[in-house]
XYZ file of C-alpha atoms in Angstrom:
531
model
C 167.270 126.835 223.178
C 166.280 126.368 226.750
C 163.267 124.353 227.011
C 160.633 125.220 229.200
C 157.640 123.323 230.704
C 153.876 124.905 231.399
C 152.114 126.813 228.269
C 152.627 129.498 226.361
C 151.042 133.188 225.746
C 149.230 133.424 222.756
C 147.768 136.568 221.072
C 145.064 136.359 218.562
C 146.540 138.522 216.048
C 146.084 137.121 212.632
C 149.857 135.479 211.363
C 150.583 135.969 207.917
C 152.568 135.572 205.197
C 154.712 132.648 206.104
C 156.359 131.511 203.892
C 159.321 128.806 204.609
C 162.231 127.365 203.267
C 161.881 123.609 202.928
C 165.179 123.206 203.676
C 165.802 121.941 200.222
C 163.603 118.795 200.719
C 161.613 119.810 198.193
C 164.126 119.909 195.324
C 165.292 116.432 193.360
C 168.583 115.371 194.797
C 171.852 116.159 192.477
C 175.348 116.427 193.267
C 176.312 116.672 196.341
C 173.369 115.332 197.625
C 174.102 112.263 196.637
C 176.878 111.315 198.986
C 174.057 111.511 201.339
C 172.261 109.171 200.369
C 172.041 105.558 201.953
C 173.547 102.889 200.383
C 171.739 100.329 198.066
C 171.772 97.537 201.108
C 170.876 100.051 203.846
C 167.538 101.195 204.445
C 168.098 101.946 207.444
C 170.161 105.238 206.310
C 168.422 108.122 205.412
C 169.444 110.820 203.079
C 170.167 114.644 204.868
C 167.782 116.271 202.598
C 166.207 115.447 198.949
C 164.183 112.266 197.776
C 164.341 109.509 198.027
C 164.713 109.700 201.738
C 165.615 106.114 201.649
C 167.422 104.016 198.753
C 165.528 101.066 199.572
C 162.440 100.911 199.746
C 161.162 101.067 203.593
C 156.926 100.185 204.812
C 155.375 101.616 208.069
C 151.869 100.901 209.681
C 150.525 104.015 210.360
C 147.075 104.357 212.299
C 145.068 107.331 211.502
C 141.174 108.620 212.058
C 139.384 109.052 208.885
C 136.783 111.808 208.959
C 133.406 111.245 206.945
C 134.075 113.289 204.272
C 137.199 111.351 203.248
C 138.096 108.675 200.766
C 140.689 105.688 201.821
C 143.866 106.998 202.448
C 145.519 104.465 199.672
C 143.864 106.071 197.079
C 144.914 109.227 197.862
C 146.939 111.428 195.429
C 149.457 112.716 198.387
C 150.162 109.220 199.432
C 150.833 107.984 195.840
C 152.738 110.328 194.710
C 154.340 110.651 198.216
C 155.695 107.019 198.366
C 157.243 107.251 194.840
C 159.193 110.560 195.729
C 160.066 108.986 199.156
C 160.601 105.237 198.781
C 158.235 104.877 201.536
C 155.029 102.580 201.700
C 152.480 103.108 204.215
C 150.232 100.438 204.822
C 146.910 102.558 206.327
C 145.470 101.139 209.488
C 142.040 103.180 209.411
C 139.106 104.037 212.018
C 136.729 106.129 211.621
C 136.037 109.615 213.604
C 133.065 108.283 215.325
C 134.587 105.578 217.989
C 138.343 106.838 217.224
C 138.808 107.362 220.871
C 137.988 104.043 221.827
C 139.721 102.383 219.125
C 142.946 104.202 220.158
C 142.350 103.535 223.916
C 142.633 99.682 223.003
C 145.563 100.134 220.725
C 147.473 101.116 223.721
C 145.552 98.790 225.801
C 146.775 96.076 223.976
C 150.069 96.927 223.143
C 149.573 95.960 219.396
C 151.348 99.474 218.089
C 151.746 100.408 214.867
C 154.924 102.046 213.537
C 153.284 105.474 213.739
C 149.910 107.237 214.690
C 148.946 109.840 211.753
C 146.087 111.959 212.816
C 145.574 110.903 216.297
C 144.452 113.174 218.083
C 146.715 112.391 221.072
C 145.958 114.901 223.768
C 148.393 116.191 226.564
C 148.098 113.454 229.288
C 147.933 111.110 226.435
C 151.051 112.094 225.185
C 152.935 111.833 228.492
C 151.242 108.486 229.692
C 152.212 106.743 226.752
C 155.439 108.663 226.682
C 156.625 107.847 230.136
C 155.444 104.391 229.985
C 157.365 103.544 226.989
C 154.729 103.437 224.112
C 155.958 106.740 222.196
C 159.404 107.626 221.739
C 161.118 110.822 222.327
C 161.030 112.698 219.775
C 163.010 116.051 219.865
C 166.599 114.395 218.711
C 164.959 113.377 215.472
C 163.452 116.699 214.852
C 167.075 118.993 215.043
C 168.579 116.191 213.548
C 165.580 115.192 210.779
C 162.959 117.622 210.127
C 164.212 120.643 209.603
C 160.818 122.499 208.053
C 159.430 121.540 211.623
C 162.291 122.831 213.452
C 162.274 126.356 211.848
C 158.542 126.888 212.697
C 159.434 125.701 216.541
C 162.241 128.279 216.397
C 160.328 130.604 214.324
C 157.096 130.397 217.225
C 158.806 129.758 220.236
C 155.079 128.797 221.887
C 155.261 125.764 219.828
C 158.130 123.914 220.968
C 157.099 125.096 225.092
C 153.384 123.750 224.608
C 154.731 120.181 223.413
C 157.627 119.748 225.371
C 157.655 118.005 228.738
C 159.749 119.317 232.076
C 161.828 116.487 231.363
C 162.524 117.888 228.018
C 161.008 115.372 225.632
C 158.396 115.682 223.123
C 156.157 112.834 222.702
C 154.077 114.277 219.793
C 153.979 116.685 217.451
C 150.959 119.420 216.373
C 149.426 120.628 213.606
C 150.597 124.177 212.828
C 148.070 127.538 212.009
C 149.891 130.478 211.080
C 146.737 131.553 209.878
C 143.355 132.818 212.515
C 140.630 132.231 210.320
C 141.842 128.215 210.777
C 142.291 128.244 214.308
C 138.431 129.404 215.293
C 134.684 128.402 214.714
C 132.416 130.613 212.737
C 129.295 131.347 213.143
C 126.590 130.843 210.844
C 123.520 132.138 209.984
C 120.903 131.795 207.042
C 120.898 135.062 206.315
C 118.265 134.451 203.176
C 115.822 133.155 206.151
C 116.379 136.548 208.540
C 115.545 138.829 204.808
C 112.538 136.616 204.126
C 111.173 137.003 207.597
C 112.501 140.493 207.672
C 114.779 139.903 210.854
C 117.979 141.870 211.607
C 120.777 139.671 212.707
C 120.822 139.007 216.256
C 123.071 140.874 218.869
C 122.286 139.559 221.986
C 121.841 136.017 223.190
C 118.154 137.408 224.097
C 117.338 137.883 220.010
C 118.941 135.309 219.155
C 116.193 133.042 221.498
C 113.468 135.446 219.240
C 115.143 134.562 216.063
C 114.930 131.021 216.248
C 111.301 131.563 217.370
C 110.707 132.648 213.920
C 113.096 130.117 211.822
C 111.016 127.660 213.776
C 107.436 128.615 213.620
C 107.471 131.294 209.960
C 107.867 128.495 207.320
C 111.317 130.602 206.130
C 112.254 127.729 203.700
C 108.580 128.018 201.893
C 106.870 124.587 202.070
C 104.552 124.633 204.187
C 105.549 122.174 207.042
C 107.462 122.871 210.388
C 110.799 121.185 209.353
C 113.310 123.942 209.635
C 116.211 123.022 212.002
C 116.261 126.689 213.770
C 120.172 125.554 215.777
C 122.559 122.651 215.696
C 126.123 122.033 216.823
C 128.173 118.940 216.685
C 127.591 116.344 219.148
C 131.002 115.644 220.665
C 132.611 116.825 223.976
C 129.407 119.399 224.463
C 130.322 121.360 221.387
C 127.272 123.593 222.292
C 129.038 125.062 225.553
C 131.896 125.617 224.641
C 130.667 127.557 221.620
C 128.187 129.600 223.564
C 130.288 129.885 226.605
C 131.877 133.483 225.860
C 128.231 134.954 225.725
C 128.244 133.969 229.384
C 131.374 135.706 230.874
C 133.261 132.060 230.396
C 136.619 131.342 228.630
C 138.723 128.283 227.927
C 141.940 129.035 229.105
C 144.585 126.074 229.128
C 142.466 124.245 227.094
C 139.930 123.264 229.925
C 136.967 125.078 231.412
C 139.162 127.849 232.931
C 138.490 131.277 233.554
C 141.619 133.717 234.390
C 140.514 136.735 236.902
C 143.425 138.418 238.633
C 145.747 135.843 238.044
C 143.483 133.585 239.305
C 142.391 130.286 238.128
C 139.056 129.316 238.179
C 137.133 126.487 236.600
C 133.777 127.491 236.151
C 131.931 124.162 235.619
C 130.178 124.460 238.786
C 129.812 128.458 239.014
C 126.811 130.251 238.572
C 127.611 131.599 235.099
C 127.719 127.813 234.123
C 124.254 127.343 235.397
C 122.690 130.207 233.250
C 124.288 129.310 230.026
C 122.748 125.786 230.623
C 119.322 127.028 231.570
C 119.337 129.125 228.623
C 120.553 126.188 226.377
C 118.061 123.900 228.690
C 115.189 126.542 227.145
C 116.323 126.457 223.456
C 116.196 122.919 223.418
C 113.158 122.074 225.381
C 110.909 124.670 222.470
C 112.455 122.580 219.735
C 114.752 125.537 219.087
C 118.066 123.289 219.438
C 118.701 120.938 216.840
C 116.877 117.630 218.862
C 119.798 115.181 217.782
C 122.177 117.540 219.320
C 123.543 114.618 221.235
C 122.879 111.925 219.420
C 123.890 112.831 215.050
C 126.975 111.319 214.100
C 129.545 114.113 212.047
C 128.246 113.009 208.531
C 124.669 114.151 209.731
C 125.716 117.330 211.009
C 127.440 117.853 207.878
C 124.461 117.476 205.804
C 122.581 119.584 208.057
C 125.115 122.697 206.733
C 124.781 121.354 203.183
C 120.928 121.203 203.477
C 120.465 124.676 203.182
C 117.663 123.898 205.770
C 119.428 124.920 209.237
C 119.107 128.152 210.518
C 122.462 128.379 212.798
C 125.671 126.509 213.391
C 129.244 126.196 213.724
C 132.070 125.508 211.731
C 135.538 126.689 210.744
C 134.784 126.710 207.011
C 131.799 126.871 204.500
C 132.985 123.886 202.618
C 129.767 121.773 203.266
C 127.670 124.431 202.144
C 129.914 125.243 199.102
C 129.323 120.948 198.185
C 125.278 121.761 197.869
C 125.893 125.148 196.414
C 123.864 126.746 199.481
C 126.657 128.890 200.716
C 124.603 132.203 199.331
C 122.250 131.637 201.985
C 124.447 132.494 204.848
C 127.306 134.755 206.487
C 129.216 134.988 209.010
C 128.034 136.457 212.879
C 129.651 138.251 215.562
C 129.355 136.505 218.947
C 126.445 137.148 220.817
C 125.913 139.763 223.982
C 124.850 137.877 227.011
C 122.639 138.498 229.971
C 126.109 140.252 231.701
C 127.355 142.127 228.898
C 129.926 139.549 227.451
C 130.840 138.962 223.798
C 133.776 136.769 223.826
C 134.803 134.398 221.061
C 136.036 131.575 224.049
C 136.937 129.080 221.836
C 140.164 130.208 219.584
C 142.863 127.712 219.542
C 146.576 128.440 219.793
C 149.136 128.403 216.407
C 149.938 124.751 217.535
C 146.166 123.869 217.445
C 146.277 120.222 216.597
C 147.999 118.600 219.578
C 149.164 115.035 219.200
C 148.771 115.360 215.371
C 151.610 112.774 214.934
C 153.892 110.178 217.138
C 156.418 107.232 216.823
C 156.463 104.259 218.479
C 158.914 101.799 219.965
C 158.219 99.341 217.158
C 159.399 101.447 214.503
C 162.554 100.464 213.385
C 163.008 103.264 210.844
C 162.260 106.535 213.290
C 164.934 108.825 211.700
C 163.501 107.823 208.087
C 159.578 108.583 209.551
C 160.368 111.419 210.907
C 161.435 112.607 207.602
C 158.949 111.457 205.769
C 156.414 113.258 208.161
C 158.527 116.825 207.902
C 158.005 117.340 204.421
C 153.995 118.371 204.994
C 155.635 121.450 207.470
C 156.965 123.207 204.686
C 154.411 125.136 202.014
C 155.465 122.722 199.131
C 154.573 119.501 200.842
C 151.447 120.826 202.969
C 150.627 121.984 199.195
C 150.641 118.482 197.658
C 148.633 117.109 201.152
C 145.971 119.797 200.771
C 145.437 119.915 197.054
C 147.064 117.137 195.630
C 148.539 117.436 191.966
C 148.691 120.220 190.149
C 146.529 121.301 186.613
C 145.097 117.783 187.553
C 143.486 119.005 191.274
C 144.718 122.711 191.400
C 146.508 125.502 189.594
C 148.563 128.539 190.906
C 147.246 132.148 191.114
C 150.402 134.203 191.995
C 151.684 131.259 193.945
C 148.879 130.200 195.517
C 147.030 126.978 195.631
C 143.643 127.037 194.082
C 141.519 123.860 193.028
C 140.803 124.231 189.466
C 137.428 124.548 188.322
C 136.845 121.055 186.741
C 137.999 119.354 189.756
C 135.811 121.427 191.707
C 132.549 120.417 189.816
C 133.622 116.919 191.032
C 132.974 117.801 194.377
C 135.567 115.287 195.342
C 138.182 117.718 197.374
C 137.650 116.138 200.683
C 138.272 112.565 198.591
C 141.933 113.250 198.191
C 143.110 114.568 201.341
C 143.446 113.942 204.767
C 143.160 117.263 206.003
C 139.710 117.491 205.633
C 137.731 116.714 208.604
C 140.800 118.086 210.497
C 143.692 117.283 212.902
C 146.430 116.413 210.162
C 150.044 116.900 210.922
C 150.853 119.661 208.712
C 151.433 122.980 208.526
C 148.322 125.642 207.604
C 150.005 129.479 206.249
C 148.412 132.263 204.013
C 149.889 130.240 201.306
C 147.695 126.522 201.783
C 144.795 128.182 202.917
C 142.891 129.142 199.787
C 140.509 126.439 200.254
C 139.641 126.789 203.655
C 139.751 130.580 204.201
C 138.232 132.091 200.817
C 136.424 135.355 200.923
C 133.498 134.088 202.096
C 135.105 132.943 205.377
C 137.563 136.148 205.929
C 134.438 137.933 205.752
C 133.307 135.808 208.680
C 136.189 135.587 210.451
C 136.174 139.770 210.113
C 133.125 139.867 213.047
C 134.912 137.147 215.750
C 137.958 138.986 215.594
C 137.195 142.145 217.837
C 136.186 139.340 220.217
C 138.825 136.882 220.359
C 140.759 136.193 223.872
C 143.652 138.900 223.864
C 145.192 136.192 226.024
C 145.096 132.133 225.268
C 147.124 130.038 226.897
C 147.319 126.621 225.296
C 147.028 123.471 227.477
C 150.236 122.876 229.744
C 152.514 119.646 229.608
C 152.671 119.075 232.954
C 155.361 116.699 234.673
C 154.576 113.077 234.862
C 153.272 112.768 238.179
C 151.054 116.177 238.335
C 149.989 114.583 234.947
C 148.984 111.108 236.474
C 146.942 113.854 238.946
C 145.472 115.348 236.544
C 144.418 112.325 234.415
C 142.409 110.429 237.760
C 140.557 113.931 238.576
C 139.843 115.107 235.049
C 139.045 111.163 233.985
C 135.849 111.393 236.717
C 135.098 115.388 236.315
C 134.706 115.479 233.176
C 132.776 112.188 232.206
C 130.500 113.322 235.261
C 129.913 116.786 234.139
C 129.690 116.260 230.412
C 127.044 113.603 231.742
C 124.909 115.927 234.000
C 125.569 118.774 232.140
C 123.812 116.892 228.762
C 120.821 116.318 230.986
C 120.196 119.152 232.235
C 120.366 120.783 228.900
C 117.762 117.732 227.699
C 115.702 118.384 230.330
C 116.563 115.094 231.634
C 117.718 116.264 235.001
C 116.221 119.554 237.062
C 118.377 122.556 238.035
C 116.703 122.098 240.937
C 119.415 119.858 242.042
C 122.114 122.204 240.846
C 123.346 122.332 244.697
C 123.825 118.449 244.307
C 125.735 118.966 240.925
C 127.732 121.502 242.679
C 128.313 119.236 245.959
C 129.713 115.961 243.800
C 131.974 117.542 241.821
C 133.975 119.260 245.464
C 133.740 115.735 246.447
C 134.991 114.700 243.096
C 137.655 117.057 244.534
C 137.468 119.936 241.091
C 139.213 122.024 244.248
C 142.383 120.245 244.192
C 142.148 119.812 240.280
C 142.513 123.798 240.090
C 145.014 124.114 242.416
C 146.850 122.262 240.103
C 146.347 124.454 237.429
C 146.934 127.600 239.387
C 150.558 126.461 240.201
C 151.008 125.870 236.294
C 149.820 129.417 235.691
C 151.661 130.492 238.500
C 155.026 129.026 237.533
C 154.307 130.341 234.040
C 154.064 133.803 235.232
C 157.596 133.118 237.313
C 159.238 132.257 233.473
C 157.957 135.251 231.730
């Protein structure tokens, strides 16, 4: 297959029913098979398909974020049970969600690599930085030649192997998969308990939505007496709050940035007018105490709790398992975006099939890359991303007509997000109709039901540009966006006045945001030139 640079067109139409071949990985390894395998002195050879992918035993460093939510990655069912079918120890080099970035910054900083990153979270001018400079290895040899559950997804969705694949032709990481939409968006929240008690209708607009709030905020909905209700919250990170509200306010997320599309046009909006009313509005939700006051401050375990409380009146999040952990999920449903002061309703923040970029990538140290990339293809078939998500079966989940449910016991545990890494997100795996149980019961189809009439018809997923537009777009982006993430939180604190929106506007043209989307444009523009 040709390989081609730039991103990919992406429709929001819900993919189902997937279900792959492993390729045979998944079945013991008889027979012919066996001539496969490596001999007893060489670990170094890996088998073609089958366990163990190594005769000899093999160990790998692998650094990884851990999410809140999660146990150690040691005591993990998948791992145990992984490394006994495999023949492959990995020795967990852990860091935790909150500070990840930094402690991954340093890794490469200081050259002290581990054999592999697990869960890294490697973005798209990560990926070719480290790439080109020598601290990941290609990686698109090993996949034809070692993972083929991977490379039958790539060749089943063309759009994945274009969105990770360089101009050069080399891929320096590779995603997490969603075949499925409910897993690739946000929902949206609301105690619906709290609108009956006050007898409120669910909002519409962004308009009742302010009124709404009013009433979580000053109508005691929760019953005792004191002002404590948290009317709005959102996650703290990479101002969560905009890009979830953004649609309302006429504003997509196109190539994974702040990018509006209009006749083939380009635009980042950071410092457009539309930009400046969804802050003012989020500016006036927050100064009344209407938005969540640690907003920008709660680390993920708090804003967790805050969905498990059952004492939050609207939020975000893909799933209801927090709420299903405190047995409060009865209290809310799922919402429709919300109208804003223009007429839009858009659902901006939908992310492509490949959604977790940089999910997983080798390094130069490893001296068993064929034998890791095996090891890591096994969770892109349904059998392995099975034993990832849900661990072992009649001991963590049974099978309803093949699919993957926890079973009851192990649910009164409360332990699910103890024995997996997918939980908390960004794991290297593969997410179909058939994993999905867990994440996308009926509660959350039912919410996923209202975004869908407003999800992007068109999403293009963030481009791999070449290595020196890349280096571009890492010094412009690197100032932008700590610089409007920065303003941007104080004006929605109240911190700075929109009276000096004209000097917000000014510093980022001098920041030169101009020559940033000219860059972009020609991506979009060469894209259109492949179709």
């Amino acid at each position: 297959m040709k390989r081609k640079w730039g991103t990919v067109l992406l429709s929001t139409l819900v993919v189902s029913g997937l279900m792959l071949t492993a390729c045979n990985s998944n079945t013991p390894s008889t027979g012919k098979e066996n001539a496969d395998k490596p001999k007893a002195n060489d670990a170094k050879s890996v088998s073609s398909a089958g366990f163990p992918i190594t005769q000899q035993p093999i160990k790998l460093k692998m650094f990884t974020r851990t999410a809140p939510v999660n146990g150690p990655f040691k005591d993990m069912p998948v791992f145990k049970d992984y490394e006994k079918m495999s023949n492959i120890q990995v020795e967990w080099i852990e860091a935790p969600t909150d500070g990840f970035n930094e402690k991954k910054n340093l890794l490469f900083a200081s050259n002290e690599l581990p054999d592999a990153l697990y869960r890294s979270g490697l973005t798209q001018l990560e990926a070719i930085k480290y790439g080109t400079g020598g601290q990941l290895i290609p990686l698109e040899k090993l996949i034809d030649s070692y993972a083929p559950n991977l490379k039958k997804l790539m060749d089943t969705y063309p759009e994945i192997r274009s969105g990770i694949t360089t101009p050069e032709g080399h891929i320096y990481a590779i995603p997490g998969i969603v075949t499925v939409n409910s897993a690739r968006t946000d929902k949206r929240w609301i105690n619906q308990a709290w609108l009956q008690k006050l007898n409120l209708k669910v909002p519409e607009t962004t308009d009742e939505l302010y009124e709404v709030l009013k009433a979580f905020r000053d109508k005691d909905p929760n019953g005792n007496g004191k002002q404590d209700e948290i009317p709005m919250t959102a996650r703290s990170d990479k101002l969560s709050i905009v890009t979830q509200m953004a649609g309302s306010f006429g504003l997509d997320l196109q190539f994974g940035y702040n990018i509006n599309l209009e006749n083939d046009k380009v635009n980042i909006w950071m410092g457009s007018d539309r930009n400046k009313e969804l802050l003012m509005y989020l500016n006036k939700l927050y100064s009344e105490k209407l938005l969540d006051q640690d907003l920008f401050t709660q680390k993920e375990a708090q804003y967790l709790a805050k969905q498990g409380s059952g004492n939050t009146g609207f939020f975000f999040d893909q799933t209801n398992n927090p709420m299903l952990d405190t047995k409060v999920n009865d209290q809310y449903i799922g919402i429709a975006p919300f109208k804003g002061p223009h007429g839009d309703r858009l659902q901006s923040n939908a992310a492509p099939i490949a959604r977790d970029f940089g999910a997983f990538a080798i390094t130069p140290v490893n001296k068993y890359p064929e034998a890791t990339m095996r090891w890591i293809d096994y969770f892109y078939s349904d059998e392995g991303s099975t034993l990832l998500r849900f661990g072992r079966q009649g001991e963590n989940y049974e099978l309803r007509d093949g699919i993957p449910y926890y079973t009851a016991a192990f649910l009164a545990t409360g332990n699910q997000s103890k024995i997996t890494p997918y939980a908390g997100g960004g794991a290297p795996h593969l997410i179909s109709e058939k994993v999905a149980s867990y994440i996308n019961p009926k509660q959350v189809q039912e919410a996923q039901k209202q975004l869908d009439p407003f999800m992007p018809k068109v999403k293009y997923a963030p481009p791999m540009f070449d290595e020196q537009t890349a280096q571009k777009i890492n010094v412009l982006r690197n100032d932008i966006d700590k610089y409007y993430e920065e303003q941007s939180t104080k004006f929605i604190v109240g911190a700075l006045s929109f009276d000096k929106w004209g000097e917000f506007q000014a510093t980022l043209k001098k920041m030169k945001i101009d020559e940033l989307q000219q860059l972009y444009q020609a991506t979009y523009d060469n894209l259109k030139k492949q179709k």
